Each structure stands twice: as structure tokens, then as C-alpha cells.
Amino acid sequence: MTALLLFPLMLSWLVAAIFGLVFGSFLNVCIVRLPRGESIVRPASHCPQCHTPIHWYDNVPLVSFMILGGRCRFCRNRISILYPIVEASTACLFLMAFRESVSAWAFAKAVVFGMVMIVLIFTDLRERIIPHAVTIFGIAVGVMFSVFYPVNNSLIGWLAGRMGVVLAEPLSSLLGALSGALFGGGTLFSVAWILKRLSGSSKEYLGFGDVMLMFVVGAFWGIPLTYLTILLGSLAGSLVAVTMTLINRRFRSFQWPYGSFLGIAAVGVSIWGRALFTAYLAWERLR
Ligand SMILES: [Zn+2]
């Protein structure tokens, strides 16, 4: 009996993972082509070294990479390990979102946001580029989602309440998205500006791409979770950068992909942030 009940559940997990792998395969195309301003539709997938078109059976997520031993079937050149990593990460994203989401809208929002972040995490990692085509798309979709799925608006709602104004949905949620975007982008912009002033050098610690990335995070999740993202992302980024520099001086001049750190923090916060806040508030009440 239990096995009978488990079967549909396992099947839905399997379907979520397969969808994740297929979408991950598409994200690879975006990650490689968007920073170069190329079309993501044409031409069909080809080997970046010998330009031979890739057959469908050599383009199956994860499986083909393993069968081919990480090399092109024709020229035997290595295929970047990032391809299967992106596919596996997207499958994990779908599984985590499926596990944590309370509704279909919540799931859709979590996976769309996660996929935008995966593209930005890996373009920043590969080429230190955060394409505006992706961030502008992300901001627009984030604001659109706020109409259907409420964004935390406690801060603006509280301010409005003080002035005797009660904000109705979906206006409250829309304001939550807009204020979140301004908060995320504004905070990063200020930090970037201050760092540039303090260092006095032309070296950029944070680029405008990072600012745009935080606009996306804010538009999707509102001020509290965006705040948590900046906190965790910059903490992780600084910890890794300082530790690596202490281990090897070579890393002093290394350009760290802070956008990747912020992106990873944002995906974690988007899936577990609410639970984190709830746990924190419960702990506050206990003290
Ligand atoms: Zn090849």
C-alpha cells in the first residue's frame, strides 16, 4: 500500500529532475552565447572547437558528457566541465523548489528566478560578464510575478500604515517588488561607489552588472530577503577571497566574481529565506 502511494510521488520527483536537466541544457546555450551577443535560437548546437554540429544523441544532458568521456566525438577536444555542472545545478534547483514550494505559483517563481540566477552566476564565473539582456529580462519578470504572487512589503506597508493608508493587493505586492529592486540595486551601487572612492584606484571591486543583479533579486523577493542575500553573499565572497589571498599571494590581483557569490546566496535565500526568517523570529520570541 505504501509503495503504491510512494510511486506517484517518486514519479513527480523524477519528472521535476528531468525538466531541470532539459532546462539546464538550454541555460548552457544562454551562458555561452548571451555574453557574446549571439542568438540563443540559431545556429543549432555545435562543438566550439571544430564547429561540427552536435547530434541529438550527443546532446542528452549529463548522460552524453559521461558517455563521451568529456570530449567531442569528432575532434576529441575537451568539453567544459561547466556544462554538466549547469545541468545538474538546474536539476537540483527544480528538486529543491519542488520540495519547498507551497503552491504552483511559488514553484514557478522559484524556478524562473533560479534559472535567471544560474545564467548570471556562470557568465560572471566564466567571463566576468553579467549580461544586461538577462538582468533586464529578470527585473521585468520579477515585477510581473509580484502581481500574481505576493512579495513581502512589510516596510512600505508599515510606513503607509503610519500615515493612515492601507495598501490593497496587488498594489502592496507591486510596491514590495519595486522597493526591493531599488533597495538591492541602490545598496550595491552605494557600496561600489564607496569602495571605488576608498581604494582610490581604477580597479573595480563591484561592477554595474552586480548592481543590476541585485535589482533582479529585489524585484523578485522584496526588501527583507534582498537584505539577507547581500549579507550572506558578501560574507561568503569576502571569506573566500580573504582566505585564498592568505593561502596564496597570487590571488591578490585576482578578479573575484562577486556576482556569482551574490547569485548563489540569492538562490539559497529564495528557497530557504522564509524558513530562516521564521526560525529567527521564533528564536527571538523564546529568548
Ligand atoms: Zn569538436
mmCIF file with all atom_site columns, N, CA and C in Angstrom, residues 139-167:
data_model
loop_
_atom_site.group_PDB
_atom_site.id
_atom_site.type_symbol
_atom_site.label_atom_id
_atom_site.label_alt_id
_atom_site.label_comp_id
_atom_site.label_asym_id
_atom_site.label_entity_id
_atom_site.label_seq_id
_atom_site.pdbx_PDB_ins_code
_atom_site.Cartn_x
_atom_site.Cartn_y
_atom_site.Cartn_z
_atom_site.occupancy
_atom_site.B_iso_or_equiv
_atom_site.pdbx_formal_charge
_atom_site.auth_seq_id
_atom_site.auth_comp_id
_atom_site.auth_asym_id
_atom_site.auth_atom_id
_atom_site.pdbx_PDB_model_num
ATOM 1  N N  . ILE A 1 139 ? 14.339 41.628 -14.188 1.00 0.00 ? 139 ILE A N  1
ATOM 2  C CA . ILE A 1 139 ? 13.613 42.683 -13.468 1.00 0.00 ? 139 ILE A CA 1
ATOM 3  C C  . ILE A 1 139 ? 12.150 42.705 -13.936 1.00 0.00 ? 139 ILE A C  1
ATOM 4  N N  . ALA A 1 140 ? 11.955 42.647 -15.272 1.00 0.00 ? 140 ALA A N  1
ATOM 5  C CA . ALA A 1 140 ? 10.601 42.694 -15.836 1.00 0.00 ? 140 ALA A CA 1
ATOM 6  C C  . ALA A 1 140 ? 9.773  41.507 -15.344 1.00 0.00 ? 140 ALA A C  1
ATOM 7  N N  . VAL A 1 141 ? 10.340 40.301 -15.381 1.00 0.00 ? 141 VAL A N  1
ATOM 8  C CA . VAL A 1 141 ? 9.603  39.105 -14.959 1.00 0.00 ? 141 VAL A CA 1
ATOM 9  C C  . VAL A 1 141 ? 9.328  39.143 -13.457 1.00 0.00 ? 141 VAL A C  1
ATOM 10 N N  . GLY A 1 142 ? 10.299 39.639 -12.669 1.00 0.00 ? 142 GLY A N  1
ATOM 11 C CA . GLY A 1 142 ? 10.116 39.737 -11.225 1.00 0.00 ? 142 GLY A CA 1
ATOM 12 C C  . GLY A 1 142 ? 8.948  40.645 -10.874 1.00 0.00 ? 142 GLY A C  1
ATOM 13 N N  . VAL A 1 143 ? 8.891  41.809 -11.523 1.00 0.00 ? 143 VAL A N  1
ATOM 14 C CA . VAL A 1 143 ? 7.799  42.759 -11.261 1.00 0.00 ? 143 VAL A CA 1
ATOM 15 C C  . VAL A 1 143 ? 6.465  42.138 -11.693 1.00 0.00 ? 143 VAL A C  1
ATOM 16 N N  . MET A 1 144 ? 6.469  41.423 -12.834 1.00 0.00 ? 144 MET A N  1
ATOM 17 C CA . MET A 1 144 ? 5.254  40.784 -13.334 1.00 0.00 ? 144 MET A CA 1
ATOM 18 C C  . MET A 1 144 ? 4.737  39.720 -12.343 1.00 0.00 ? 144 MET A C  1
ATOM 19 N N  . PHE A 1 145 ? 5.658  38.921 -11.820 1.00 0.00 ? 145 PHE A N  1
ATOM 20 C CA . PHE A 1 145 ? 5.294  37.872 -10.854 1.00 0.00 ? 145 PHE A CA 1
ATOM 21 C C  . PHE A 1 145 ? 4.637  38.462 -9.608  1.00 0.00 ? 145 PHE A C  1
ATOM 22 N N  . SER A 1 146 ? 5.059  39.691 -9.214  1.00 0.00 ? 146 SER A N  1
ATOM 23 C CA . SER A 1 146 ? 4.550  40.277 -7.978  1.00 0.00 ? 146 SER A CA 1
ATOM 24 C C  . SER A 1 146 ? 3.039  40.505 -8.042  1.00 0.00 ? 146 SER A C  1
ATOM 25 N N  . VAL A 1 147 ? 2.492  40.601 -9.260  1.00 0.00 ? 147 VAL A N  1
ATOM 26 C CA . VAL A 1 147 ? 1.044  40.795 -9.414  1.00 0.00 ? 147 VAL A CA 1
ATOM 27 C C  . VAL A 1 147 ? 0.297  39.502 -9.056  1.00 0.00 ? 147 VAL A C  1
ATOM 28 N N  . PHE A 1 148 ? 0.953  38.345 -9.306  1.00 0.00 ? 148 PHE A N  1
ATOM 29 C CA . PHE A 1 148 ? 0.281  37.057 -9.104  1.00 0.00 ? 148 PHE A CA 1
ATOM 30 C C  . PHE A 1 148 ? 0.651  36.387 -7.795  1.00 0.00 ? 148 PHE A C  1
ATOM 31 N N  . TYR A 1 149 ? 1.841  36.705 -7.290  1.00 0.00 ? 149 TYR A N  1
ATOM 32 C CA . TYR A 1 149 ? 2.311  36.028 -6.081  1.00 0.00 ? 149 TYR A CA 1
ATOM 33 C C  . TYR A 1 149 ? 2.909  37.094 -5.163  1.00 0.00 ? 149 TYR A C  1
ATOM 34 N N  . PRO A 1 150 ? 2.325  37.292 -3.950  1.00 0.00 ? 150 PRO A N  1
ATOM 35 C CA . PRO A 1 150 ? 2.688  38.445 -3.132  1.00 0.00 ? 150 PRO A CA 1
ATOM 36 C C  . PRO A 1 150 ? 4.169  38.514 -2.725  1.00 0.00 ? 150 PRO A C  1
ATOM 37 N N  . VAL A 1 151 ? 4.727  39.713 -2.868  1.00 0.00 ? 151 VAL A N  1
ATOM 38 C CA . VAL A 1 151 ? 6.099  39.992 -2.447  1.00 0.00 ? 151 VAL A CA 1
ATOM 39 C C  . VAL A 1 151 ? 6.021  40.679 -1.089  1.00 0.00 ? 151 VAL A C  1
ATOM 40 N N  . ASN A 1 152 ? 6.956  40.355 -0.202  1.00 0.00 ? 152 ASN A N  1
ATOM 41 C CA . ASN A 1 152 ? 6.970  40.975 1.125   1.00 0.00 ? 152 ASN A CA 1
ATOM 42 C C  . ASN A 1 152 ? 7.062  42.496 1.002   1.00 0.00 ? 152 ASN A C  1
ATOM 43 N N  . ASN A 1 153 ? 6.095  43.185 1.639   1.00 0.00 ? 153 ASN A N  1
ATOM 44 C CA . ASN A 1 153 ? 6.067  44.641 1.570   1.00 0.00 ? 153 ASN A CA 1
ATOM 45 C C  . ASN A 1 153 ? 5.909  45.229 2.965   1.00 0.00 ? 153 ASN A C  1
ATOM 46 N N  . SER A 1 154 ? 6.481  44.548 3.978   1.00 0.00 ? 154 SER A N  1
ATOM 47 C CA . SER A 1 154 ? 6.211  44.974 5.355   1.00 0.00 ? 154 SER A CA 1
ATOM 48 C C  . SER A 1 154 ? 6.714  46.386 5.646   1.00 0.00 ? 154 SER A C  1
ATOM 49 N N  . LEU A 1 155 ? 7.858  46.765 5.060   1.00 0.00 ? 155 LEU A N  1
ATOM 50 C CA . LEU A 1 155 ? 8.437  48.072 5.376   1.00 0.00 ? 155 LEU A CA 1
ATOM 51 C C  . LEU A 1 155 ? 7.594  49.228 4.833   1.00 0.00 ? 155 LEU A C  1
ATOM 52 N N  . ILE A 1 156 ? 7.295  49.182 3.501   1.00 0.00 ? 156 ILE A N  1
ATOM 53 C CA . ILE A 1 156 ? 6.477  50.233 2.891   1.00 0.00 ? 156 ILE A CA 1
ATOM 54 C C  . ILE A 1 156 ? 5.060  50.192 3.474   1.00 0.00 ? 156 ILE A C  1
ATOM 55 N N  . GLY A 1 157 ? 4.549  48.958 3.723   1.00 0.00 ? 157 GLY A N  1
ATOM 56 C CA . GLY A 1 157 ? 3.213  48.798 4.303   1.00 0.00 ? 157 GLY A CA 1
ATOM 57 C C  . GLY A 1 157 ? 3.137  49.438 5.674   1.00 0.00 ? 157 GLY A C  1
ATOM 58 N N  . TRP A 1 158 ? 4.199  49.265 6.459   1.00 0.00 ? 158 TRP A N  1
ATOM 59 C CA . TRP A 1 158 ? 4.253  49.842 7.807   1.00 0.00 ? 158 TRP A CA 1
ATOM 60 C C  . TRP A 1 158 ? 4.281  51.366 7.728   1.00 0.00 ? 158 TRP A C  1
ATOM 61 N N  . LEU A 1 159 ? 5.119  51.896 6.797   1.00 0.00 ? 159 LEU A N  1
ATOM 62 C CA . LEU A 1 159 ? 5.209  53.357 6.615   1.00 0.00 ? 159 LEU A CA 1
ATOM 63 C C  . LEU A 1 159 ? 3.859  53.928 6.194   1.00 0.00 ? 159 LEU A C  1
ATOM 64 N N  . ALA A 1 160 ? 3.195  53.223 5.250   1.00 0.00 ? 160 ALA A N  1
ATOM 65 C CA . ALA A 1 160 ? 1.881  53.679 4.781   1.00 0.00 ? 160 ALA A CA 1
ATOM 66 C C  . ALA A 1 160 ? 0.875  53.647 5.928   1.00 0.00 ? 160 ALA A C  1
ATOM 67 N N  . GLY A 1 161 ? 0.962  52.564 6.748   1.00 0.00 ? 161 GLY A N  1
ATOM 68 C CA . GLY A 1 161 ? 0.062  52.434 7.891   1.00 0.00 ? 161 GLY A CA 1
ATOM 69 C C  . GLY A 1 161 ? 0.203  53.587 8.869   1.00 0.00 ? 161 GLY A C  1
ATOM 70 N N  . ARG A 1 162 ? 1.445  54.045 9.070   1.00 0.00 ? 162 ARG A N  1
ATOM 71 C CA . ARG A 1 162 ? 1.706  55.177 9.958   1.00 0.00 ? 162 ARG A CA 1
ATOM 72 C C  . ARG A 1 162 ? 1.008  56.437 9.465   1.00 0.00 ? 162 ARG A C  1
ATOM 73 N N  . MET A 1 163 ? 0.861  56.501 8.110   1.00 0.00 ? 163 MET A N  1
ATOM 74 C CA . MET A 1 163 ? 0.209  57.682 7.517   1.00 0.00 ? 163 MET A CA 1
ATOM 75 C C  . MET A 1 163 ? -1.286 57.441 7.330   1.00 0.00 ? 163 MET A C  1
ATOM 76 N N  . GLY A 1 164 ? -1.769 56.314 7.879   1.00 0.00 ? 164 GLY A N  1
ATOM 77 C CA . GLY A 1 164 ? -3.189 56.021 7.821   1.00 0.00 ? 164 GLY A CA 1
ATOM 78 C C  . GLY A 1 164 ? -3.661 55.482 6.488   1.00 0.00 ? 164 GLY A C  1
ATOM 79 N N  . VAL A 1 165 ? -2.722 54.988 5.647   1.00 0.00 ? 165 VAL A N  1
ATOM 80 C CA . VAL A 1 165 ? -3.102 54.436 4.348   1.00 0.00 ? 165 VAL A CA 1
ATOM 81 C C  . VAL A 1 165 ? -2.976 52.915 4.400   1.00 0.00 ? 165 VAL A C  1
ATOM 82 N N  . VAL A 1 166 ? -4.041 52.208 3.981   1.00 0.00 ? 166 VAL A N  1
ATOM 83 C CA . VAL A 1 166 ? -3.960 50.749 3.913   1.00 0.00 ? 166 VAL A CA 1
ATOM 84 C C  . VAL A 1 166 ? -3.774 50.356 2.446   1.00 0.00 ? 166 VAL A C  1
ATOM 85 N N  . LEU A 1 167 ? -2.679 49.641 2.158   1.00 0.00 ? 167 LEU A N  1
ATOM 86 C CA . LEU A 1 167 ? -2.392 49.251 0.783   1.00 0.00 ? 167 LEU A CA 1
ATOM 87 C C  . LEU A 1 167 ? -3.064 47.922 0.467   1.00 0.00 ? 167 LEU A C  1
#
